[in-house]
XYZ file of C-alpha atoms in Angstrom:
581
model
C -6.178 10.678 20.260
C -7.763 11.936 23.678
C -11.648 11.765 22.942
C -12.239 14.022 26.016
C -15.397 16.204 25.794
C -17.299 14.353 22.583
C -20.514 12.694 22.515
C -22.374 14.442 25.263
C -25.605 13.639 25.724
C -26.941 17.465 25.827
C -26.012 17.860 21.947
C -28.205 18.642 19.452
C -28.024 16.335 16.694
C -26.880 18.631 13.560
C -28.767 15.731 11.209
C -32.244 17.532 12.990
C -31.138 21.046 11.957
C -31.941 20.463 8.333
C -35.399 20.569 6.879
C -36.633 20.375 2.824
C -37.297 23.131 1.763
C -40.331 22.429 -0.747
C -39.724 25.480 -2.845
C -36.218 25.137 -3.917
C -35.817 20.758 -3.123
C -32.797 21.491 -1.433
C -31.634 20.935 2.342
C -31.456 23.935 4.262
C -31.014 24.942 8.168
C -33.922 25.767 10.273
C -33.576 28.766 11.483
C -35.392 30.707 14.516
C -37.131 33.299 13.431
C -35.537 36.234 15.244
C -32.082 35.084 14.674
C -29.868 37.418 12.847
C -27.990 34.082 11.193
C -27.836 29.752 11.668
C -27.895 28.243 15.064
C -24.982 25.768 13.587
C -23.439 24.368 16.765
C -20.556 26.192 17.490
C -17.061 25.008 18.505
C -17.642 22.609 21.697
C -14.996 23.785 24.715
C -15.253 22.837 28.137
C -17.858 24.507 29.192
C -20.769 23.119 26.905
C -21.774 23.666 23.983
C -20.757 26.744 21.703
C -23.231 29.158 19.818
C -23.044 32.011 17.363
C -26.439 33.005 18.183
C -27.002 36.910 18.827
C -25.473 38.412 21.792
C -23.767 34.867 22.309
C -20.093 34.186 22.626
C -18.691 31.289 20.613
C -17.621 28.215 22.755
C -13.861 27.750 23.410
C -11.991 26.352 20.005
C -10.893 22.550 20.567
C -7.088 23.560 19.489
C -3.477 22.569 20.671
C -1.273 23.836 22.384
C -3.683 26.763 23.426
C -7.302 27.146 23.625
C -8.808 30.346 22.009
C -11.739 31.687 22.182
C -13.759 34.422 20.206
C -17.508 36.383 20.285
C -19.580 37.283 17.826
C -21.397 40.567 17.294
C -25.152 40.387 16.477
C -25.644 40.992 12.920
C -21.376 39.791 12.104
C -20.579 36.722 10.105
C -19.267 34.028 12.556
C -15.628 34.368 12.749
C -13.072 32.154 11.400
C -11.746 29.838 13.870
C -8.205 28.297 13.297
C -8.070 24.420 13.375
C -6.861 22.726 15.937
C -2.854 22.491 15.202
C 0.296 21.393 16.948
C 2.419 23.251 13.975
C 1.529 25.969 11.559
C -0.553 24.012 8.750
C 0.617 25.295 5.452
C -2.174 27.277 3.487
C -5.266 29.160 4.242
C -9.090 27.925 3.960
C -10.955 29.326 1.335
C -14.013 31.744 2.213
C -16.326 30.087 -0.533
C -18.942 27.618 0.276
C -18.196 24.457 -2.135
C -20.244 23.990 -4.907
C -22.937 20.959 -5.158
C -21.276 18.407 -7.612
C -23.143 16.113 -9.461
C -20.921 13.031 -8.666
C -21.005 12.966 -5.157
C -22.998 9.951 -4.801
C -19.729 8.664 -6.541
C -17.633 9.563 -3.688
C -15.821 7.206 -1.106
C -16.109 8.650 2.134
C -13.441 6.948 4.390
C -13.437 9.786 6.584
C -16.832 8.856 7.743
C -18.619 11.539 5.942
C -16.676 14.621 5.909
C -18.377 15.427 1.850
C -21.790 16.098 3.966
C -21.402 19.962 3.485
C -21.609 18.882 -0.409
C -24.942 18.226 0.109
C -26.135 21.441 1.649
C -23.195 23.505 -0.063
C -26.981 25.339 -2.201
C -28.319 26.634 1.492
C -27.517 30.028 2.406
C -26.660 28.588 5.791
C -23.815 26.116 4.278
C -20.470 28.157 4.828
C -21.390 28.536 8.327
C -21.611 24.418 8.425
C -18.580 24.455 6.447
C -16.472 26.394 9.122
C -17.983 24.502 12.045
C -16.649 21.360 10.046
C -13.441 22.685 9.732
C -13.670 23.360 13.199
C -14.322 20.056 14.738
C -11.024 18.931 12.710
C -7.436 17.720 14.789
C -4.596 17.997 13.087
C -1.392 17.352 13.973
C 2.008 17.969 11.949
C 3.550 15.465 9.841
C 6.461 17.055 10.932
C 8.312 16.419 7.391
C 7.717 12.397 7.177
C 5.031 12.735 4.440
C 5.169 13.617 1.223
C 4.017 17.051 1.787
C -0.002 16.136 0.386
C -1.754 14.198 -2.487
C -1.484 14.528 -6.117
C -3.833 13.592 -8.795
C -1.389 12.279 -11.210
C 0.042 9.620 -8.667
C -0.364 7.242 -7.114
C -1.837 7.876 -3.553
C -0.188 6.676 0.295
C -2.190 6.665 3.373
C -1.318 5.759 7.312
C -4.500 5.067 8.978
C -3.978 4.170 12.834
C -6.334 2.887 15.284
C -4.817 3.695 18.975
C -5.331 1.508 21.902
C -4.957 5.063 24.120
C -7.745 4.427 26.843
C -8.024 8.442 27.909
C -10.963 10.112 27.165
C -15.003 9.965 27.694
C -16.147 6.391 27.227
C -12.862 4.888 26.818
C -12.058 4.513 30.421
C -13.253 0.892 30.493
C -10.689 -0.667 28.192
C -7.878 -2.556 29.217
C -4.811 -0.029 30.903
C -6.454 3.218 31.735
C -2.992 4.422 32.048
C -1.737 3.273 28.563
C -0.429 6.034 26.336
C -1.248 4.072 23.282
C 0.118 2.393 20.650
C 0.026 1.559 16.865
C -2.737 -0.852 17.952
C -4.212 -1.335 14.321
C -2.184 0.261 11.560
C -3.306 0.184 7.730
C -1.735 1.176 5.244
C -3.800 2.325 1.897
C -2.392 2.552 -1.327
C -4.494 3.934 -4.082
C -3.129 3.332 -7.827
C -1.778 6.356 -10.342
C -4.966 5.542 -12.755
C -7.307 4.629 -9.663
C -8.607 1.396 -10.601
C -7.877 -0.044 -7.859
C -6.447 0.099 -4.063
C -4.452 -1.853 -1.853
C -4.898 -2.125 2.100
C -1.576 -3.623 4.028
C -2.403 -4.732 7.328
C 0.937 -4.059 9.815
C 0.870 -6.589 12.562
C 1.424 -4.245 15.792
C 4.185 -7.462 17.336
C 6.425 -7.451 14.232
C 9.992 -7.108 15.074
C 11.316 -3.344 13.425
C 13.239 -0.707 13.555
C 12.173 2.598 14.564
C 13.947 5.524 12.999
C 14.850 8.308 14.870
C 11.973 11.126 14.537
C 12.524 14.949 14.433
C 9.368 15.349 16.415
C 7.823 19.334 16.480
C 7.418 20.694 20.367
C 4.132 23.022 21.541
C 6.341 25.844 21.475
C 7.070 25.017 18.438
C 10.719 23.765 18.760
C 11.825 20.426 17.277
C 12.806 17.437 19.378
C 14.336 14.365 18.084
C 13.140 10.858 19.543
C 15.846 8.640 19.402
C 14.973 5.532 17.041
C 15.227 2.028 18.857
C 16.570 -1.103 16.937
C 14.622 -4.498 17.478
C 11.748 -3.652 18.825
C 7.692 -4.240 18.269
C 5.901 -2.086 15.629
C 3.526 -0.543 17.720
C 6.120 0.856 19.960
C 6.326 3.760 16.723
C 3.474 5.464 18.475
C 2.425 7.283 22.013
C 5.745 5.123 23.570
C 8.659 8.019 24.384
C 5.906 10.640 23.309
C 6.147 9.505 19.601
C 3.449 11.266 17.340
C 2.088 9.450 14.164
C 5.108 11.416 12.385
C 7.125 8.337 13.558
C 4.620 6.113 12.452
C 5.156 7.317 9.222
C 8.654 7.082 9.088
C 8.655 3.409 10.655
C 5.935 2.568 7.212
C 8.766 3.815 4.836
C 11.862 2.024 6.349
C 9.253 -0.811 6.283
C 8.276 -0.796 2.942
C 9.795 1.827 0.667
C 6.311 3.664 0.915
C 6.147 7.250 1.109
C 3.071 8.439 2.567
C 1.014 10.922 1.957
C -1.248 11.837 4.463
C -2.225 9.825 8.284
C -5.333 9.294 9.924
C -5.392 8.269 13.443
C -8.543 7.277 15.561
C -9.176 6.046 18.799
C -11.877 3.928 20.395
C -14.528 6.635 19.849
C -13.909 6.434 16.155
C -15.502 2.530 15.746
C -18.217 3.639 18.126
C -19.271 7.052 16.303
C -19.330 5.526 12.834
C -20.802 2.642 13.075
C -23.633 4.678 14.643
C -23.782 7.302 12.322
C -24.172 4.917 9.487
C -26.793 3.394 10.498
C -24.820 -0.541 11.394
C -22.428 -2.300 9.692
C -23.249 -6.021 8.855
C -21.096 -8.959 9.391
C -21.501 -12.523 9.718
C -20.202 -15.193 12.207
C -19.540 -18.577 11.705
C -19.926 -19.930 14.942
C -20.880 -18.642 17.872
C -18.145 -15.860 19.711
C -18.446 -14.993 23.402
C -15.329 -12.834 24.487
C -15.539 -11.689 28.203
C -11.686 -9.284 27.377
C -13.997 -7.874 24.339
C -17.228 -8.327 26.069
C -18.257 -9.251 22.492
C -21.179 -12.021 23.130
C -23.320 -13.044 19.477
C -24.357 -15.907 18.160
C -23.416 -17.598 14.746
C -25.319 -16.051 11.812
C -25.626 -12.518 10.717
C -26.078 -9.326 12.178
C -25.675 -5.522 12.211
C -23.697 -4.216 14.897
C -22.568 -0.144 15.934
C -21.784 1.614 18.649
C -20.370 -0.613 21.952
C -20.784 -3.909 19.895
C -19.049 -2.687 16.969
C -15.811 -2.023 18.926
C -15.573 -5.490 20.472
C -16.111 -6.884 17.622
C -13.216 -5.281 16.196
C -10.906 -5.702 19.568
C -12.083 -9.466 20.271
C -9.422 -12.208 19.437
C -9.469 -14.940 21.607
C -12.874 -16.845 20.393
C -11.909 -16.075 16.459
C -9.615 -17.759 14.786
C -5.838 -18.665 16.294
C -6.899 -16.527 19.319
C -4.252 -14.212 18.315
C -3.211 -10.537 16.579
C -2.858 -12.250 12.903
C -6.717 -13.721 13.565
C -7.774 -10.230 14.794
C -6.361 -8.401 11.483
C -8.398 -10.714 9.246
C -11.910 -10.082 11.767
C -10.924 -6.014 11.683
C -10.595 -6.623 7.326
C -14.149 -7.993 6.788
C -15.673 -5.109 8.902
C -13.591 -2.689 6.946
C -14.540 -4.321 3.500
C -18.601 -4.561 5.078
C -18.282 -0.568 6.582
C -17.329 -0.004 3.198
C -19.957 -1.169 1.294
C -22.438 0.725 3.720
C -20.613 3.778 3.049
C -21.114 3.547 -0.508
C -24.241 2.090 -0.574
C -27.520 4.468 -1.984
C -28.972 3.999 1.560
C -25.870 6.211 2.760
C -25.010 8.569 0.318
C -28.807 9.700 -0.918
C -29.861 10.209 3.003
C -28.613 14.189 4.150
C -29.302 13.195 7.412
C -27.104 10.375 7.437
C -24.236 12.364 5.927
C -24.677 15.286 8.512
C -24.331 12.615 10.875
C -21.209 11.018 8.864
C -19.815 14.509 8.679
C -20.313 15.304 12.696
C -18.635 11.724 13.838
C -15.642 12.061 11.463
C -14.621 15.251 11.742
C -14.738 14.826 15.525
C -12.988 11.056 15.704
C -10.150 11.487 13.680
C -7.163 13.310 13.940
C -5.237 13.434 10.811
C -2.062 15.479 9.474
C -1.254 19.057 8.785
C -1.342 19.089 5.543
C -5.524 17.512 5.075
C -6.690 19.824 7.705
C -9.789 21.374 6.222
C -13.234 19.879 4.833
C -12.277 21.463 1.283
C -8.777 18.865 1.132
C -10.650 15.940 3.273
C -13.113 15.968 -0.057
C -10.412 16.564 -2.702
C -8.899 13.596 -1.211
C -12.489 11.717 -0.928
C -12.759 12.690 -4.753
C -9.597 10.338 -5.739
C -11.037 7.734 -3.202
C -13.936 7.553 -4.783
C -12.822 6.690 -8.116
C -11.861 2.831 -7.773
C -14.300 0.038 -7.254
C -14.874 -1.667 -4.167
C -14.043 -5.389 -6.381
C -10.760 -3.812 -6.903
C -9.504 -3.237 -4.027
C -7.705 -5.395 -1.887
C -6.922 -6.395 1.905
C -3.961 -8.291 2.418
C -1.823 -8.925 5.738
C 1.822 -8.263 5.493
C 3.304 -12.004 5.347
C 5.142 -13.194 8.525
C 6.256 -16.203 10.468
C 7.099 -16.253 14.423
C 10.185 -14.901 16.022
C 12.574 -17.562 15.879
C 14.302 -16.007 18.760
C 11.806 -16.359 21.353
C 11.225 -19.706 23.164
C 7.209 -18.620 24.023
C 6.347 -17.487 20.964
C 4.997 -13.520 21.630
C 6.000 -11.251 18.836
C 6.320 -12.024 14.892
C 8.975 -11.171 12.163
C 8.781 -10.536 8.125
C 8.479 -13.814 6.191
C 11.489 -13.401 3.286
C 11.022 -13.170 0.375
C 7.372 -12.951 0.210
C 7.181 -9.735 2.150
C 9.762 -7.782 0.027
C 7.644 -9.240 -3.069
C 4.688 -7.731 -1.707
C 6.082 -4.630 -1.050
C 7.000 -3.901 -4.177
C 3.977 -5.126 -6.218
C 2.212 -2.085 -4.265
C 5.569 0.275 -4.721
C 5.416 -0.304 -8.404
C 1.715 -0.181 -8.521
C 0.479 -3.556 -9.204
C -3.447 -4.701 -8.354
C -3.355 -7.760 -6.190
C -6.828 -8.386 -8.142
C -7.991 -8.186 -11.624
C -8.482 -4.807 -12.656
C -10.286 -2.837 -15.833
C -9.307 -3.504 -19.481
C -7.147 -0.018 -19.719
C -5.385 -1.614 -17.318
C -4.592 -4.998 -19.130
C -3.629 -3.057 -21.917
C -1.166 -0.889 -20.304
C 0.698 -3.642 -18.755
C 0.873 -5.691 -22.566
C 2.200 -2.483 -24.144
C 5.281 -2.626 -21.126
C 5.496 -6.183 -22.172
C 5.879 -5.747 -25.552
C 8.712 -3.541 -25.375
C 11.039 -5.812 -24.323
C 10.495 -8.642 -27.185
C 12.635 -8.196 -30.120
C 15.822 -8.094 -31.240
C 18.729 -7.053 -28.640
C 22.000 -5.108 -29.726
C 25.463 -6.722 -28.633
C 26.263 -5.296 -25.392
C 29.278 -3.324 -26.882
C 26.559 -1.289 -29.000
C 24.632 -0.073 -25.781
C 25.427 3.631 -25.693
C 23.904 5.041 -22.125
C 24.389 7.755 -19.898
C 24.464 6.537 -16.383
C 22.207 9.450 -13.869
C 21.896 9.305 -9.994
C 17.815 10.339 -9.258
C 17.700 9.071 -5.665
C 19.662 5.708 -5.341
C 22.704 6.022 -2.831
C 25.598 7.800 -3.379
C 27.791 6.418 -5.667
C 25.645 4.107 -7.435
C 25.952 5.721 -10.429
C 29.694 4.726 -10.785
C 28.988 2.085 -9.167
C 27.002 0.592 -11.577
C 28.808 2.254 -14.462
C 32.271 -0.157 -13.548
C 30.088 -2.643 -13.247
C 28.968 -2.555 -17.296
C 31.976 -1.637 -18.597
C 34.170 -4.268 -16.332
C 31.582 -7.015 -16.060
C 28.688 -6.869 -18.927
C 30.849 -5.385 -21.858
C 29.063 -2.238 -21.832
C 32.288 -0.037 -23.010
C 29.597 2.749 -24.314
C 28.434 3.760 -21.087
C 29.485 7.084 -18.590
C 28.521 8.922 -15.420
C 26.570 11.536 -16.223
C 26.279 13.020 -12.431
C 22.905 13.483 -10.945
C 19.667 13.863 -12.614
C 17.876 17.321 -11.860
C 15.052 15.861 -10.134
C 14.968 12.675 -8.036
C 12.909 9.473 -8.965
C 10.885 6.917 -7.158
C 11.893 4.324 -10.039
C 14.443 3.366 -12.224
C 14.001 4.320 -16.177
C 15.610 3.998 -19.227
C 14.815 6.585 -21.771
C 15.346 5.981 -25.537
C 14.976 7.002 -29.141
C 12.931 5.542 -31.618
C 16.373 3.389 -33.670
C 17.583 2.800 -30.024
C 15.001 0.339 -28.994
C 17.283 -2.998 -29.579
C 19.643 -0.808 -27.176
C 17.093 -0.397 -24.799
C 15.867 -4.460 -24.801
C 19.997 -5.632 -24.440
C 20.519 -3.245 -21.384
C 17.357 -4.241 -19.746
C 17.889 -7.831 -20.186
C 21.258 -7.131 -18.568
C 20.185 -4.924 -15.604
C 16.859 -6.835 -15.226
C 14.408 -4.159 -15.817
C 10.649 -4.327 -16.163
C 9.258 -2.771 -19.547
C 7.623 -0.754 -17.495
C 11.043 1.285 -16.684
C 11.798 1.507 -20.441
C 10.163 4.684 -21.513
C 10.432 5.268 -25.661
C 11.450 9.114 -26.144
C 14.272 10.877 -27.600
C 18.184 10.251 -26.920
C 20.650 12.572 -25.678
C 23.796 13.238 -26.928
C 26.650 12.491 -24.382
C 30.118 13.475 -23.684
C 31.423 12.238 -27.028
C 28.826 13.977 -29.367
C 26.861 10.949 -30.066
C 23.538 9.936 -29.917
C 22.748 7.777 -26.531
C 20.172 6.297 -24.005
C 19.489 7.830 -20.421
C 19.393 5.221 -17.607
C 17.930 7.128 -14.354
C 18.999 5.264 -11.189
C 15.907 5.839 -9.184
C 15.174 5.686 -5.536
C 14.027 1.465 -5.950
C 17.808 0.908 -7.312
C 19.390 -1.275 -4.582
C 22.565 -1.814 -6.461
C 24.484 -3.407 -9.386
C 23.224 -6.825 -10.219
C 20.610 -6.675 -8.332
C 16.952 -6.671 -10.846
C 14.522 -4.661 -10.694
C 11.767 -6.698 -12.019
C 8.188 -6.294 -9.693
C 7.051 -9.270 -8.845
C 3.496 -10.103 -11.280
C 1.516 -12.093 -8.932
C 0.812 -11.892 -5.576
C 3.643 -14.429 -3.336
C 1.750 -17.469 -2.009
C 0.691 -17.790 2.159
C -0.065 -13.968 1.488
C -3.669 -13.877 3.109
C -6.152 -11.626 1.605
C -9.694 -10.404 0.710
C -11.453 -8.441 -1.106
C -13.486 -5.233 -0.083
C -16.754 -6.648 -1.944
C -17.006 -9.991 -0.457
C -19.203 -11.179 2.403
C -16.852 -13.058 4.436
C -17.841 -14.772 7.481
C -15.674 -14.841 10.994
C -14.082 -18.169 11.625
């Protein structure tokens, strides 16, 4: 992400715009007193500062691949710029100003702020703040890797990227100005169905992958595909052969099996701005670091760092640690799990000024996907976020070992089978950390369905139904019963309507000693046996429904998640004070 053009030194600070107003209690902009409507900053181009003042034209739109431009007539509402896109985004903003909501101090704000209009959503000036926020966003299309958006009734996948791209105003001091950037930092969030809890997988940028090929969409709006490249270091997904975070996306899923949702990508300007505009985040050394490649220099103890300090912090490696990437993922983990305890912290979220502040520096250092373009979707998301507590959620490092292929030891691969275990605790939804009593609950009721008595396998009636497994696995896996297991009752039913991210077994209520036999046989988690009604099949009698989902990997092979978290995994929790080693 080029951070060309932000932070300039003539800007007014949008936090010193809003004054109590003693009558009503609420935040509101100042106005001058013979403007026709708010001095809100308008849409930065390269020429300074925009306004929508009277008789002034609005500054140049920060958009891609054109720049437009617009005026504004004296007494007219200020117009409605278009985001900055490289594809159509899908949908149109709405022309309401969002309503104040009660729970807001609830709300996680990962993108550093962008619920601030919440605040001032009561003042009449707030749907001109609300455009200039939607204004300040990058987007850039997912180009089909993602799922196409969030839902509230699953669970929820997010990329979040930190490029080592130096281009841009106040990067230029940082290691290869001439880099195009990489997947220098790459996170990957995972937020439960019920939300009580969240995962964060740290991706080390020298493990050994595969990058799929990536239907990449052109400026003109044509689509381009990047040819994949076997063998090669993770970080290589991004800026390398003009790859977008698209690819990034698709490299996560080959990885893991995750689908993701939505991507957020920052650059150096991102740590910088943040940290800043919350005030500091605290962290705590256990001996002293002096890094002249980070140009981080503090002494053991605690402190609160932002701005310049804040990003070598994050970038140093050689005085923590191993010296190398691995040691640098668990530094970058404690100031995540500290920055997030600021952000939720009463200090944070009962200040306006702070979360004008919050709203300014995140809307201008990220760039995220199509598809969570506006403010309105950046706090629908922020809404989910906000649900889980910061106890329950999680930061663990994806497990792996050193290339046993290299004599000088310089890039890592996946350490088997701990990673695959780990993967699929967070496919399959399961907290690496203790979680609320619903929870518990939940997970005994799976358990229980699988204790009691098991029909013979030549009772097992089931209809066998493709929903996303590979072609042919259905009769596949149907020889393999009938040939193998003794399951004579069993046919191919074709392919389900819609596809499935797991396997499930549906069953009546006098078809539950069915249900226990086949999943002792097929090793299936009682969380894939789902007690409903049977379906008659091809003979006219009453039987089971066994859904092959997308997580089938073939005959034989169980489908049990994994319960506890694989040993060597290394990992923290977001609510800890942890101290650099």
């Amino acid at each position: 992400m080029d951070a060309q053009g932000r932070g300039r030194a003539d800007d007014i600070d949008p936090a010193d715009q809003w004054v109590l107003n003693p009558d009503t209690g609420e935040y509101e902009m100042r106005l001058a007193p013979s403007a026709a409507q708010s001095s809100v900053p308008g849409p930065r181009g390269p020429g300074g500062r925009g306004t929508t003042g009277a008789g002034g034209a609005a500054g140049t739109r920060r958009t891609a691949p054109a720049r437009r431009s617009g005026a504004a007539a004296p007494d007219a509402k200020a117009p409605s710029p278009r985001r900055r896109t490289s594809a159509p985004a899908a949908g149109r903003r709405g022309r309401r100003p969002v309503q104040k909501k009660t729970k807001g101090k609830k709300v996680l704000i990962w993108t550093g702020g962008t619920l601030a209009f919440v605040l001032v959503a009561a003042s009449g000036a707030a749907y001109l703040y609300y455009e200039h926020l939607n204004n300040n966003i990058t987007s850039v299309s997912d180009d089909g890797a993602g799922t196409g958006g969030f839902s509230k009734d699953r669970a929820i996948n997010i990329l979040l990227v930190g490029t080592d791209k130096r281009t841009g105003k106040g990067n230029e001091g940082y290691g290869d100005k001439n880099s195009s950037g990489h997947a220098d930092t790459t996170l990957v969030l995972h937020v439960s169905k019920d939300r009580s809890n969240a995962t964060v997988l740290s991706i080390p940028r020298d493990l050994i992958t595969d990058i799929p090929d990536c239907p990449t969409t052109q400026e003109d709006g044509s689509e381009k595909v990047i040819p994949g490249k076997q063998r090669t270091r993770f970080n290589n997904s991004l800026g390398q052969e003009e790859r977008t975070p698209s690819c990034t996306m698709r490299t996560i899923t080959e990885l893991t099996g995750l689908k993701m949702d939505h991507f957020m990508v920052a650059d150096f300007n991102a740590v910088k701005t943040l940290t800043s505009a919350v005030g500091g985040v605290d962290v705590c050394l256990a001996k002293d670091i002096k890094d002249p490649d980070s140009k981080l220099d503090l002494p053991k103890g605690e402190h609160t760092i932002e701005g310049e300090e804040a990003l070598a912090f994050v970038r140093t490696r050689h005085s923590v640690g191993f010296g190398g990437d691995l040691s640098r993922i668990e530094l970058q983990q404690q100031f995540l799990g500290s920055m997030l305890r600021k952000l939720k912290s009463n200090d944070t979220l009962t200040s306006p000024p702070k979360m004008i502040k919050l709203a300014e520096a995140g809307t201008k250092a990220l760039t995220v996907d199509s598809q969570m373009s506006t403010i309105k979707k950046l706090a629908d998301l922020g809404a989910e976020l906000g649900k889980f507590d910061t106890k329950n959620l999680t930061f663990a490092t994806v497990p792996v070992v050193d290339n046993p292929a290299e004599k000088i030891k310089a890039t890592v691969v996946l350490k088997e089978p701990q990673a695959q275990q780990l993967f699929a605790m967070v496919r399959d939804d399961v907290s690496l950390t203790e979680v609320k009593q619903e929870k518990k609950k939940e997970k005994a009721a799976e358990a229980a369905r699988l204790k009691g008595t098991k029909a013979p396998a030549s009772e097992v009636r089931v209809r066998i139904l493709n929903g996303g497994a590979v072609a042919g696995s259905a009769q596949e896996t149907l020889s393999w019963l009938q040939v193998q297991e003794g399951v004579t009752k069993s046919e191919n039913a074709g392919n389900a309507e819609q596809p499935l991210a797991k396997t499930t077994l549906e069953y009546g209520p006098d078809e539950a000693d069915q249900a226990r036999r086949l999943a002792e046989i097929m090793g299936l988690s009682g969380a894939a046996l789902k007690p409903g009604k049977s379906v008659t099949n091809s003979q006219g009698v009453p039987a089971m429904t066994l859904t092959l989902g997308k997580d089938f990997e073939g005959a034989g092979v169980p489908l049990t998640t994994p319960e506890k978290v694989p040993e060597d995994v290394q990992k923290a929790t977001a609510d800890k004070v942890e101290c650099a080693k």
